PDB file of C-alpha atoms in Angstrom:
ATOM      1  CA  MET Q   1      11.646 -48.982 -31.989  1.00 42.00           C
ATOM      2  CA  GLY Q   2       8.843 -46.845 -33.356  1.00 43.00           C
ATOM      3  CA  VAL Q   3       7.105 -46.804 -29.964  1.00 45.00           C
ATOM      4  CA  THR Q   4      10.299 -45.716 -28.236  1.00 48.00           C
ATOM      5  CA  THR Q   5      10.753 -42.887 -30.716  1.00 61.00           C
ATOM      6  CA  LYS Q   6       7.164 -41.749 -30.228  1.00 63.00           C
ATOM      7  CA  ASP Q   7       7.530 -41.849 -26.429  1.00 70.00           C
ATOM      8  CA  SER Q   8      10.813 -39.959 -26.643  1.00 70.00           C
ATOM      9  CA  HIS Q   9       9.133 -37.299 -28.784  1.00 61.00           C
ATOM     10  CA  LYS Q  10       6.300 -36.933 -26.271  1.00 70.00           C
ATOM     11  CA  GLN Q  11       8.782 -36.649 -23.426  1.00 76.00           C
ATOM     12  CA  HIS Q  12      10.721 -33.987 -25.331  1.00 63.00           C
ATOM     13  CA  ILE Q  13       7.540 -31.980 -25.959  1.00 75.00           C
ATOM     14  CA  SER Q  14       6.610 -32.325 -22.277  1.00 83.00           C
ATOM     15  CA  GLN Q  15      10.040 -31.110 -21.187  1.00 89.00           C
ATOM     16  CA  GLN Q  16       9.794 -28.134 -23.527  1.00 90.00           C
ATOM     17  CA  PHE Q  17       6.342 -27.286 -22.191  1.00 90.00           C
ATOM     18  CA  ASN Q  18       7.538 -27.485 -18.571  1.00 91.00           C
ATOM     19  CA  ALA Q  19      10.479 -25.225 -19.436  1.00 93.00           C
ATOM     20  CA  GLU Q  20       8.093 -22.675 -20.997  1.00 94.00           C
ATOM     21  CA  LEU Q  21       5.852 -22.693 -17.910  1.00 95.00           C
ATOM     22  CA  SER Q  22       8.886 -22.312 -15.663  1.00 95.00           C
ATOM     23  CA  GLU Q  23      10.125 -19.366 -17.730  1.00 96.00           C
ATOM     24  CA  LEU Q  24       6.675 -17.778 -17.589  1.00 96.00           C
ATOM     25  CA  LYS Q  25       6.646 -18.082 -13.811  1.00 96.00           C
ATOM     26  CA  ASN Q  26      10.179 -16.672 -13.500  1.00 97.00           C
ATOM     27  CA  HIS Q  27       9.434 -13.689 -15.745  1.00 97.00           C
ATOM     28  CA  LEU Q  28       6.380 -12.879 -13.621  1.00 98.00           C
ATOM     29  CA  LEU Q  29       8.522 -12.933 -10.480  1.00 98.00           C
ATOM     30  CA  VAL Q  30      11.033 -10.599 -12.144  1.00 98.00           C
ATOM     31  CA  MET Q  31       8.208  -8.163 -12.941  1.00 98.00           C
ATOM     32  CA  GLY Q  32       6.914  -8.569  -9.388  1.00 98.00           C
ATOM     33  CA  GLY Q  33      10.334  -7.695  -8.007  1.00 97.00           C
ATOM     34  CA  VAL Q  34      10.438  -4.486 -10.045  1.00 97.00           C
ATOM     35  CA  VAL Q  35       6.951  -3.467  -8.892  1.00 98.00           C
ATOM     36  CA  GLU Q  36       7.711  -4.338  -5.265  1.00 97.00           C
ATOM     37  CA  LYS Q  37      10.733  -2.022  -5.413  1.00 97.00           C
ATOM     38  CA  GLN Q  38       8.623   0.685  -7.058  1.00 97.00           C
ATOM     39  CA  VAL Q  39       6.098   0.592  -4.226  1.00 97.00           C
ATOM     40  CA  SER Q  40       8.609   0.716  -1.366  1.00 96.00           C
ATOM     41  CA  GLU Q  41      10.738   3.418  -3.025  1.00 97.00           C
ATOM     42  CA  ALA Q  42       7.701   5.534  -3.897  1.00 96.00           C
ATOM     43  CA  VAL Q  43       6.739   5.652  -0.219  1.00 95.00           C
ATOM     44  CA  GLU Q  44      10.329   6.346   0.800  1.00 94.00           C
ATOM     45  CA  SER Q  45      10.638   9.164  -1.751  1.00 94.00           C
ATOM     46  CA  LEU Q  46       7.541  10.825  -0.310  1.00 92.00           C
ATOM     47  CA  VAL Q  47       8.413  10.491   3.366  1.00 90.00           C
ATOM     48  CA  LYS Q  48      12.025  11.611   2.847  1.00 90.00           C
ATOM     49  CA  GLY Q  49      11.216  14.283   0.267  1.00 89.00           C
ATOM     50  CA  ASP Q  50      13.643  12.613  -2.139  1.00 92.00           C
ATOM     51  CA  GLY Q  51      12.907  13.884  -5.651  1.00 92.00           C
ATOM     52  CA  GLY Q  52      15.691  11.813  -7.221  1.00 94.00           C
ATOM     53  CA  LEU Q  53      14.227   8.596  -5.858  1.00 96.00           C
ATOM     54  CA  ALA Q  54      10.759   9.621  -7.060  1.00 96.00           C
ATOM     55  CA  ASP Q  55      12.175  10.144 -10.575  1.00 96.00           C
ATOM     56  CA  ALA Q  56      13.745   6.664 -10.457  1.00 96.00           C
ATOM     57  CA  VAL Q  57      10.347   5.161  -9.582  1.00 97.00           C
ATOM     58  CA  LEU Q  58       8.750   6.899 -12.558  1.00 96.00           C
ATOM     59  CA  GLN Q  59      11.480   5.760 -14.954  1.00 95.00           C
ATOM     60  CA  ARG Q  60      11.081   2.155 -13.790  1.00 94.00           C
ATOM     61  CA  ASP Q  61       7.463   2.233 -14.953  1.00 93.00           C
ATOM     62  CA  GLU Q  62       8.726   1.712 -18.521  1.00 94.00           C
ATOM     63  CA  ASP Q  63      10.351  -1.569 -17.429  1.00 95.00           C
ATOM     64  CA  VAL Q  64       7.080  -2.706 -15.888  1.00 97.00           C
ATOM     65  CA  ASN Q  65       5.126  -1.935 -19.061  1.00 96.00           C
ATOM     66  CA  ARG Q  66       7.708  -3.737 -21.209  1.00 97.00           C
ATOM     67  CA  LEU Q  67       7.570  -6.827 -18.991  1.00 97.00           C
ATOM     68  CA  GLU Q  68       3.764  -6.784 -19.078  1.00 97.00           C
ATOM     69  CA  LEU Q  69       3.731  -6.889 -22.875  1.00 97.00           C
ATOM     70  CA  MET Q  70       6.383  -9.618 -23.001  1.00 97.00           C
ATOM     71  CA  ILE Q  71       4.629 -11.888 -20.505  1.00 98.00           C
ATOM     72  CA  ASP Q  72       1.232 -11.348 -22.139  1.00 97.00           C
ATOM     73  CA  GLU Q  73       2.738 -12.481 -25.442  1.00 97.00           C
ATOM     74  CA  GLU Q  74       4.310 -15.525 -23.767  1.00 96.00           C
ATOM     75  CA  CYS Q  75       0.943 -16.512 -22.281  1.00 97.00           C
ATOM     76  CA  THR Q  76      -0.694 -16.202 -25.712  1.00 96.00           C
ATOM     77  CA  GLN Q  77       2.033 -18.330 -27.314  1.00 95.00           C
ATOM     78  CA  VAL Q  78       1.780 -21.071 -24.681  1.00 95.00           C
ATOM     79  CA  ILE Q  79      -1.996 -21.322 -25.071  1.00 94.00           C
ATOM     80  CA  ALA Q  80      -1.782 -21.314 -28.887  1.00 94.00           C
ATOM     81  CA  LYS Q  81       1.053 -23.844 -29.165  1.00 92.00           C
ATOM     82  CA  ARG Q  82       0.441 -26.143 -26.186  1.00 90.00           C
ATOM     83  CA  GLN Q  83      -3.302 -25.901 -25.586  1.00 92.00           C
ATOM     84  CA  PRO Q  84      -2.775 -26.483 -21.845  1.00 92.00           C
ATOM     85  CA  THR Q  85      -5.453 -28.094 -19.695  1.00 90.00           C
ATOM     86  CA  ALA Q  86      -6.300 -28.426 -15.986  1.00 91.00           C
ATOM     87  CA  SER Q  87      -3.629 -27.061 -13.613  1.00 92.00           C
ATOM     88  CA  ASP Q  88      -1.341 -25.967 -16.475  1.00 94.00           C
ATOM     89  CA  LEU Q  89      -4.122 -23.857 -17.968  1.00 95.00           C
ATOM     90  CA  ARG Q  90      -4.893 -22.367 -14.540  1.00 95.00           C
ATOM     91  CA  LEU Q  91      -1.235 -21.403 -14.173  1.00 96.00           C
ATOM     92  CA  VAL Q  92      -1.161 -19.589 -17.514  1.00 96.00           C
ATOM     93  CA  MET Q  93      -4.498 -17.855 -16.881  1.00 96.00           C
ATOM     94  CA  SER Q  94      -3.413 -16.815 -13.395  1.00 97.00           C
ATOM     95  CA  VAL Q  95      -0.132 -15.405 -14.686  1.00 97.00           C
ATOM     96  CA  ALA Q  96      -2.030 -13.319 -17.252  1.00 97.00           C
ATOM     97  CA  LYS Q  97      -4.305 -11.907 -14.538  1.00 97.00           C
ATOM     98  CA  ILE Q  98      -1.498 -11.316 -12.039  1.00 98.00           C
ATOM     99  CA  VAL Q  99       0.496  -9.417 -14.677  1.00 98.00           C
ATOM    100  CA  SER Q 100      -2.426  -7.017 -15.055  1.00 97.00           C
ATOM    101  CA  ASP Q 101      -2.578  -6.422 -11.299  1.00 98.00           C
ATOM    102  CA  LEU Q 102       1.176  -5.848 -11.146  1.00 98.00           C
ATOM    103  CA  GLU Q 103       1.004  -3.277 -13.955  1.00 98.00           C
ATOM    104  CA  ARG Q 104      -1.733  -1.403 -12.109  1.00 98.00           C
ATOM    105  CA  MET Q 105       0.332  -1.502  -8.906  1.00 98.00           C
ATOM    106  CA  GLY Q 106       3.143   0.128 -10.865  1.00 97.00           C
ATOM    107  CA  ASP Q 107       0.747   2.843 -12.023  1.00 97.00           C
ATOM    108  CA  GLU Q 108      -0.337   3.530  -8.431  1.00 98.00           C
ATOM    109  CA  ALA Q 109       3.306   3.637  -7.273  1.00 98.00           C
ATOM    110  CA  SER Q 110       3.968   6.188 -10.016  1.00 97.00           C
ATOM    111  CA  LYS Q 111       1.103   8.312  -8.699  1.00 96.00           C
ATOM    112  CA  VAL Q 112       2.739   8.284  -5.257  1.00 96.00           C
ATOM    113  CA  ALA Q 113       6.097   9.236  -6.798  1.00 96.00           C
ATOM    114  CA  LYS Q 114       4.528  12.134  -8.726  1.00 95.00           C
ATOM    115  CA  MET Q 115       2.897  13.390  -5.547  1.00 93.00           C
ATOM    116  CA  ALA Q 116       6.254  13.053  -3.779  1.00 92.00           C
ATOM    117  CA  LEU Q 117       7.769  15.418  -6.357  1.00 92.00           C
ATOM    118  CA  VAL Q 118       4.979  17.951  -5.857  1.00 89.00           C
ATOM    119  CA  LEU Q 119       5.156  17.849  -2.053  1.00 85.00           C
ATOM    120  CA  SER Q 120       8.967  17.932  -1.945  1.00 82.00           C
ATOM    121  CA  GLU Q 121       8.880  21.213  -3.858  1.00 79.00           C
ATOM    122  CA  GLU Q 122       6.524  22.675  -1.259  1.00 73.00           C
ATOM    123  CA  GLY Q 123       9.088  22.089   1.479  1.00 64.00           C
ATOM    124  CA  GLU Q 124       7.570  21.376   4.889  1.00 62.00           C
ATOM    125  CA  ALA Q 125       6.142  17.878   5.320  1.00 60.00           C
ATOM    126  CA  PRO Q 126       2.360  18.018   5.767  1.00 62.00           C
ATOM    127  CA  ARG Q 127       0.287  16.105   8.272  1.00 72.00           C
ATOM    128  CA  GLY Q 128      -0.315  12.442   7.452  1.00 79.00           C
ATOM    129  CA  TYR Q 129       3.203  11.199   6.743  1.00 86.00           C
ATOM    130  CA  VAL Q 130       3.096   8.865   9.747  1.00 88.00           C
ATOM    131  CA  GLU Q 131       0.016   7.207   8.259  1.00 90.00           C
ATOM    132  CA  VAL Q 132       1.652   7.056   4.829  1.00 92.00           C
ATOM    133  CA  ARG Q 133       4.720   5.330   6.215  1.00 92.00           C
ATOM    134  CA  HIS Q 134       2.681   2.852   8.258  1.00 94.00           C
ATOM    135  CA  ILE Q 135       0.203   1.924   5.529  1.00 96.00           C
ATOM    136  CA  GLY Q 136       3.025   1.930   2.967  1.00 95.00           C
ATOM    137  CA  GLU Q 137       4.990  -0.624   4.998  1.00 95.00           C
ATOM    138  CA  ASN Q 138       1.921  -2.845   5.371  1.00 96.00           C
ATOM    139  CA  VAL Q 139       1.091  -2.670   1.677  1.00 97.00           C
ATOM    140  CA  SER Q 140       4.715  -3.375   0.673  1.00 96.00           C
ATOM    141  CA  ARG Q 141       4.611  -6.480   2.856  1.00 97.00           C
ATOM    142  CA  MET Q 142       1.356  -7.560   1.204  1.00 97.00           C
ATOM    143  CA  VAL Q 143       2.952  -7.263  -2.245  1.00 98.00           C
ATOM    144  CA  ARG Q 144       5.994  -9.265  -1.122  1.00 97.00           C
ATOM    145  CA  ASP Q 145       3.876 -11.963   0.529  1.00 98.00           C
ATOM    146  CA  ALA Q 146       1.496 -12.242  -2.442  1.00 98.00           C
ATOM    147  CA  LEU Q 147       4.446 -12.801  -4.786  1.00 98.00           C
ATOM    148  CA  ASP Q 148       5.962 -15.286  -2.351  1.00 98.00           C
ATOM    149  CA  ALA Q 149       2.639 -17.157  -2.229  1.00 98.00           C
ATOM    150  CA  PHE Q 150       2.731 -17.364  -6.032  1.00 97.00           C
ATOM    151  CA  ALA Q 151       6.345 -18.539  -6.115  1.00 97.00           C
ATOM    152  CA  ARG Q 152       5.683 -21.266  -3.534  1.00 96.00           C
ATOM    153  CA  PHE Q 153       2.099 -22.148  -4.566  1.00 96.00           C
ATOM    154  CA  ASP Q 154       1.280 -21.348  -0.924  1.00 96.00           C
ATOM    155  CA  THR Q 155      -2.451 -20.934  -0.346  1.00 96.00           C
ATOM    156  CA  GLU Q 156      -2.051 -20.349   3.407  1.00 95.00           C
ATOM    157  CA  LYS Q 157       0.111 -17.293   2.754  1.00 97.00           C
ATOM    158  CA  ALA Q 158      -2.378 -16.163   0.118  1.00 97.00           C
ATOM    159  CA  ILE Q 159      -5.148 -16.259   2.735  1.00 96.00           C
ATOM    160  CA  ALA Q 160      -2.949 -14.218   5.095  1.00 96.00           C
ATOM    161  CA  VAL Q 161      -2.611 -11.535   2.398  1.00 97.00           C
ATOM    162  CA  ILE Q 162      -6.394 -11.401   1.951  1.00 96.00           C
ATOM    163  CA  LYS Q 163      -6.814 -10.950   5.699  1.00 95.00           C
ATOM    164  CA  GLU Q 164      -4.182  -8.197   5.741  1.00 96.00           C
ATOM    165  CA  ASP Q 165      -6.137  -6.323   3.065  1.00 95.00           C
ATOM    166  CA  GLU Q 166      -9.055  -5.929   5.485  1.00 93.00           C
ATOM    167  CA  SER Q 167      -6.667  -4.448   8.050  1.00 94.00           C
ATOM    168  CA  VAL Q 168      -5.212  -1.996   5.511  1.00 96.00           C
ATOM    169  CA  ASP Q 169      -8.716  -0.934   4.443  1.00 95.00           C
ATOM    170  CA  ASN Q 170      -9.581  -0.160   8.080  1.00 95.00           C
ATOM    171  CA  GLU Q 171      -6.345   1.792   8.567  1.00 95.00           C
ATOM    172  CA  TYR Q 172      -7.037   3.752   5.402  1.00 96.00           C
ATOM    173  CA  ARG Q 173     -10.521   4.740   6.579  1.00 95.00           C
ATOM    174  CA  THR Q 174      -9.195   5.768  10.001  1.00 95.00           C
ATOM    175  CA  ALA Q 175      -6.393   7.860   8.484  1.00 94.00           C
ATOM    176  CA  THR Q 176      -8.804   9.540   6.070  1.00 94.00           C
ATOM    177  CA  ARG Q 177     -11.192  10.536   8.875  1.00 94.00           C
ATOM    178  CA  SER Q 178      -8.297  11.948  10.892  1.00 92.00           C
ATOM    179  CA  LEU Q 179      -7.026  14.014   7.961  1.00 92.00           C
ATOM    180  CA  VAL Q 180     -10.498  15.375   7.155  1.00 92.00           C
ATOM    181  CA  THR Q 181     -10.812  16.528  10.754  1.00 92.00           C
ATOM    182  CA  PHE Q 182      -7.403  18.208  10.563  1.00 88.00           C
ATOM    183  CA  MET Q 183      -8.392  20.053   7.348  1.00 89.00           C
ATOM    184  CA  MET Q 184     -11.533  21.355   9.027  1.00 90.00           C
ATOM    185  CA  GLU Q 185      -9.455  22.683  11.910  1.00 89.00           C
ATOM    186  CA  ASP Q 186      -6.822  24.268   9.662  1.00 88.00           C
ATOM    187  CA  PRO Q 187      -8.170  25.275   6.222  1.00 86.00           C
ATOM    188  CA  ARG Q 188      -4.680  26.439   5.155  1.00 85.00           C
ATOM    189  CA  SER Q 189      -3.600  22.793   5.101  1.00 83.00           C
ATOM    190  CA  ILE Q 190      -6.323  21.642   2.708  1.00 87.00           C
ATOM    191  CA  SER Q 191      -4.183  21.504  -0.445  1.00 86.00           C
ATOM    192  CA  GLN Q 192      -1.348  19.512   1.102  1.00 86.00           C
ATOM    193  CA  ILE Q 193      -3.650  17.188   3.036  1.00 88.00           C
ATOM    194  CA  LEU Q 194      -5.631  16.387  -0.106  1.00 91.00           C
ATOM    195  CA  SER Q 195      -2.352  15.380  -1.764  1.00 90.00           C
ATOM    196  CA  VAL Q 196      -1.566  13.049   1.143  1.00 91.00           C
ATOM    197  CA  MET Q 197      -5.067  11.570   0.917  1.00 93.00           C
ATOM    198  CA  TRP Q 198      -4.470  10.825  -2.788  1.00 94.00           C
ATOM    199  CA  VAL Q 199      -1.301   9.014  -1.770  1.00 95.00           C
ATOM    200  CA  LEU Q 200      -3.135   6.964   0.849  1.00 96.00           C
ATOM    201  CA  ARG Q 201      -5.789   6.098  -1.726  1.00 97.00           C
ATOM    202  CA  ALA Q 202      -3.107   4.895  -4.147  1.00 98.00           C
ATOM    203  CA  LEU Q 203      -1.550   2.731  -1.418  1.00 98.00           C
ATOM    204  CA  GLU Q 204      -4.945   1.265  -0.528  1.00 97.00           C
ATOM    205  CA  ARG Q 205      -5.451   0.327  -4.171  1.00 98.00           C
ATOM    206  CA  ILE Q 206      -2.042  -1.358  -4.272  1.00 98.00           C
ATOM    207  CA  GLY Q 207      -3.225  -3.436  -1.305  1.00 97.00           C
ATOM    208  CA  ASP Q 208      -6.352  -4.353  -3.276  1.00 97.00           C
ATOM    209  CA  HIS Q 209      -4.224  -5.559  -6.192  1.00 98.00           C
ATOM    210  CA  ALA Q 210      -2.043  -7.603  -3.833  1.00 98.00           C
ATOM    211  CA  CYS Q 211      -5.251  -9.178  -2.529  1.00 97.00           C
ATOM    212  CA  ASN Q 212      -6.272  -9.941  -6.130  1.00 97.00           C
ATOM    213  CA  ILE Q 213      -2.956 -11.707  -6.693  1.00 98.00           C
ATOM    214  CA  ALA Q 214      -3.541 -13.817  -3.585  1.00 97.00           C
ATOM    215  CA  GLU Q 215      -6.973 -14.795  -4.930  1.00 96.00           C
ATOM    216  CA  HIS Q 216      -5.411 -15.766  -8.283  1.00 97.00           C
ATOM    217  CA  VAL Q 217      -2.885 -17.947  -6.430  1.00 97.00           C
ATOM    218  CA  ILE Q 218      -5.689 -19.831  -4.695  1.00 96.00           C
ATOM    219  CA  TYR Q 219      -7.436 -20.369  -8.037  1.00 95.00           C
ATOM    220  CA  MET Q 220      -4.162 -21.508  -9.613  1.00 95.00           C
ATOM    221  CA  VAL Q 221      -3.380 -24.035  -6.882  1.00 94.00           C
ATOM    222  CA  LYS Q 222      -6.837 -25.236  -5.837  1.00 93.00           C
ATOM    223  CA  GLY Q 223      -9.029 -24.449  -8.830  1.00 92.00           C
ATOM    224  CA  LYS Q 224     -11.319 -22.477  -6.499  1.00 90.00           C
ATOM    225  CA  ASP Q 225     -12.504 -18.979  -7.410  1.00 91.00           C
ATOM    226  CA  VAL Q 226     -12.559 -17.078  -4.104  1.00 92.00           C
ATOM    227  CA  ARG Q 227     -13.278 -13.628  -5.514  1.00 90.00           C
ATOM    228  CA  HIS Q 228     -16.283 -11.847  -4.016  1.00 87.00           C
ATOM    229  CA  ILE Q 229     -16.599 -14.213  -1.047  1.00 85.00           C
ATOM    230  CA  SER Q 230     -15.663 -13.799   2.618  1.00 90.00           C
ATOM    231  CA  VAL Q 231     -12.270 -14.728   4.017  1.00 89.00           C
ATOM    232  CA  GLU Q 232     -13.941 -17.479   6.039  1.00 89.00           C
ATOM    233  CA  LEU Q 233     -15.412 -19.087   2.919  1.00 88.00           C
ATOM    234  CA  ALA Q 234     -12.076 -18.694   1.122  1.00 88.00           C
ATOM    235  CA  GLU Q 235     -10.335 -20.553   3.959  1.00 88.00           C
ATOM    236  CA  LYS Q 236     -12.868 -23.370   3.690  1.00 85.00           C
ATOM    237  CA  ALA Q 237     -12.314 -23.496  -0.068  1.00 80.00           C
ATOM    238  CA  ILE Q 238      -8.561 -24.074   0.209  1.00 83.00           C
ATOM    239  CA  LYS Q 239      -9.133 -26.918   2.660  1.00 82.00           C
ATOM    240  CA  GLY Q 240     -11.335 -28.745   0.161  1.00 69.00           C
ATOM    241  CA  LYS Q 241     -10.110 -31.178  -2.440  1.00 46.00           C
ATOM    242  CA  ARG Q 242      -7.722 -29.831  -5.020  1.00 44.00           C
TER     243      ARG Q 242
END
């Protein structure tokens, strides 16, 4: 009877722990959803000159910060109470790192929204909005796919996000060169073009954070740290033993 009671207690503790990990994962996905919306709406507010939408993006930053603090505290509590090991510990550590990247994405989206407010007041859309829309769509997809990779523990999708980051970096460099050339040809456009370049830089950084999330997913699932290595080596790493 005593053994049964002890086993039942262990099972109960295990069920509680699994519920806490599940809640941690779900809260992260909620935060990710808020940030994903911030990014897409920040780009839309800029391209459409929609000051109201830009304000909404800025107000949502408070929600992101609140969620960051809540999830950080949950991670601390799980480690203190449960002392997780192996894959459970990797999950908690990855969540803590991903939360940080999401918060920084929110900050970059806010920068885009603030620039949208400035440019909308100036009236005429400056050169570079085509590039903003294109890179913005690619980066938004990266954020969505990185979060999906986390939700599904999908390392193949995580690798795809890392590859997409290289493409976005190339597009960013090309767009920047084009805009510099345009400023040289028309000095009157310098102020507005510099604002657009700040926006493109913010979007490129959001792509970098999405790439970071993908790397955290690979670590979480495979126990392989693929930061600071090539995509080819990262692909080999996920095909190794878990």
